[in-house]
PDB file of C-alpha atoms in Angstrom:
ATOM      1  CA  ASP I1406     101.162  82.557 109.905  1.00 78.00           C
ATOM      2  CA  ILE I1407     104.316  83.749 108.125  1.00 89.00           C
ATOM      3  CA  THR I1408     107.639  84.500 109.761  1.00 92.00           C
ATOM      4  CA  ARG I1409     109.688  87.618 109.107  1.00 90.00           C
ATOM      5  CA  ARG I1410     112.292  85.485 107.333  1.00 93.00           C
ATOM      6  CA  GLU I1411     109.634  83.838 105.136  1.00 94.00           C
ATOM      7  CA  LEU I1412     108.256  87.292 104.296  1.00 90.00           C
ATOM      8  CA  GLU I1413     111.713  88.553 103.308  1.00 89.00           C
ATOM      9  CA  GLU I1414     112.160  85.551 100.998  1.00 92.00           C
ATOM     10  CA  TYR I1415     108.649  86.035  99.582  1.00 92.00           C
ATOM     11  CA  ARG I1416     109.407  89.716  98.836  1.00 88.00           C
ATOM     12  CA  LYS I1417     112.541  88.716  96.880  1.00 88.00           C
ATOM     13  CA  ILE I1418     110.411  86.594  94.544  1.00 90.00           C
ATOM     14  CA  HIS I1419     107.223  88.706  94.423  1.00 89.00           C
ATOM     15  CA  GLN I1420     108.177  92.272  93.532  1.00 87.00           C
ATOM     16  CA  VAL I1421     104.947  93.307  91.837  1.00 90.00           C
ATOM     17  CA  CYS I1422     101.381  93.700  93.079  1.00 91.00           C
ATOM     18  CA  GLU I1423      99.686  90.318  92.834  1.00 94.00           C
ATOM     19  CA  ILE I1424      96.502  91.869  91.434  1.00 94.00           C
ATOM     20  CA  CYS I1425      97.490  94.670  89.032  1.00 92.00           C
ATOM     21  CA  GLY I1426     101.177  93.890  88.499  1.00 91.00           C
ATOM     22  CA  SER I1427     102.560  97.317  89.448  1.00 85.00           C
ATOM     23  CA  GLN I1428     106.197  97.186  90.490  1.00 79.00           C
ATOM     24  CA  SER I1429     107.184  97.808  94.089  1.00 65.00           C
ATOM     25  CA  LYS I1430     110.250  99.830  93.153  1.00 56.00           C
ATOM     26  CA  VAL I1431     108.474 102.262  90.855  1.00 50.00           C
ATOM     27  CA  ILE I1432     108.597 105.838  92.128  1.00 51.00           C
ATOM     28  CA  THR I1433     105.163 107.425  92.406  1.00 53.00           C
ATOM     29  CA  TYR I1434     104.383 111.141  92.373  1.00 52.00           C
ATOM     30  CA  CYS I1435     101.829 112.621  94.756  1.00 55.00           C
ATOM     31  CA  GLY I1436     100.190 115.703  93.244  1.00 57.00           C
ATOM     32  CA  ASN I1437      98.964 116.904  96.649  1.00 59.00           C
ATOM     33  CA  THR I1438     102.390 117.056  98.302  1.00 60.00           C
ATOM     34  CA  GLY I1439     104.620 117.343  95.231  1.00 58.00           C
ATOM     35  CA  ARG I1440     106.784 114.517  96.589  1.00 58.00           C
ATOM     36  CA  THR I1441     107.890 111.279  95.012  1.00 53.00           C
ATOM     37  CA  THR I1442     107.931 108.146  97.124  1.00 53.00           C
ATOM     38  CA  PRO I1443     108.682 104.471  96.515  1.00 55.00           C
ATOM     39  CA  ASN I1444     105.530 102.437  95.961  1.00 59.00           C
ATOM     40  CA  GLN I1445     105.748  99.905  98.780  1.00 78.00           C
ATOM     41  CA  LEU I1446     103.772  96.686  98.555  1.00 87.00           C
ATOM     42  CA  SER I1447     101.379  96.044 101.432  1.00 88.00           C
ATOM     43  CA  ILE I1448     101.118  92.724 103.212  1.00 91.00           C
ATOM     44  CA  ASP I1449      97.625  91.388 102.507  1.00 93.00           C
ATOM     45  CA  HIS I1450      95.913  89.004 104.901  1.00 92.00           C
ATOM     46  CA  ASP I1451      92.488  87.487 105.419  1.00 91.00           C
ATOM     47  CA  HIS I1452      90.792  89.552 108.132  1.00 86.00           C
ATOM     48  CA  GLN I1453      88.843  86.575 109.454  1.00 89.00           C
ATOM     49  CA  SER I1454      91.631  84.000 109.680  1.00 92.00           C
ATOM     50  CA  GLY I1455      94.631  86.366 109.814  1.00 89.00           C
ATOM     51  CA  LYS I1456      96.315  84.213 107.162  1.00 94.00           C
ATOM     52  CA  PHE I1457      98.860  85.858 104.849  1.00 95.00           C
ATOM     53  CA  ARG I1458      97.646  86.044 101.225  1.00 95.00           C
ATOM     54  CA  GLY I1459     100.307  88.024  99.386  1.00 94.00           C
ATOM     55  CA  LEU I1460     101.656  91.470  98.520  1.00 93.00           C
ATOM     56  CA  LEU I1461      99.519  94.223  97.018  1.00 92.00           C
ATOM     57  CA  CYS I1462     100.049  97.835  96.002  1.00 88.00           C
ATOM     58  CA  VAL I1463      98.288 100.371  98.216  1.00 85.00           C
ATOM     59  CA  GLY I1464      95.510 100.938  95.676  1.00 88.00           C
ATOM     60  CA  CYS I1465      94.661  97.256  95.229  1.00 91.00           C
ATOM     61  CA  ASN I1466      94.892  96.622  98.964  1.00 91.00           C
ATOM     62  CA  ARG I1467      92.333  99.375  99.638  1.00 91.00           C
ATOM     63  CA  ARG I1468      90.056  98.304  96.795  1.00 94.00           C
ATOM     64  CA  LEU I1469      90.141  94.671  97.898  1.00 95.00           C
ATOM     65  CA  GLY I1470      89.099  95.678 101.423  1.00 92.00           C
ATOM     66  CA  TRP I1471      86.271  97.772  99.978  1.00 94.00           C
ATOM     67  CA  TYR I1472      85.165  94.900  97.746  1.00 95.00           C
ATOM     68  CA  GLU I1473      85.211  92.385 100.579  1.00 94.00           C
ATOM     69  CA  LYS I1474      82.937  94.622 102.686  1.00 94.00           C
ATOM     70  CA  LEU I1475      80.447  95.186  99.850  1.00 96.00           C
ATOM     71  CA  LYS I1476      80.816  91.933  97.900  1.00 95.00           C
ATOM     72  CA  ASP I1477      77.224  90.756  98.413  1.00 96.00           C
ATOM     73  CA  ASN I1478      75.783  94.127  97.357  1.00 97.00           C
ATOM     74  CA  ILE I1479      78.022  94.247  94.297  1.00 96.00           C
ATOM     75  CA  LYS I1480      77.049  90.721  93.226  1.00 96.00           C
ATOM     76  CA  ALA I1481      73.356  91.493  93.709  1.00 97.00           C
ATOM     77  CA  TYR I1482      73.656  94.667  91.652  1.00 97.00           C
ATOM     78  CA  LEU I1483      75.407  92.802  88.831  1.00 96.00           C
ATOM     79  CA  GLY I1484      72.841  89.997  88.954  1.00 95.00           C
ATOM     80  CA  GLU I1485      75.342  87.329  89.901  1.00 91.00           C
TER      81      GLU I1485
END
């Protein structure tokens, strides 16, 4: 639901993860490989509707997917 041009404009304005605030241009170090790589922001979308939601760092994108799959169990455990 978002064009490539709209995404490029969105990326100019949103340069940090929309959950944790980490910057997209920060260089991250991987202890396993000994390499540094730019922390790219992932395009997040609703898996049911396919609708674009925003830009997330890799960690938040993975955690959000995990949370969405287990949301009911998590809420039950916390008594919500």
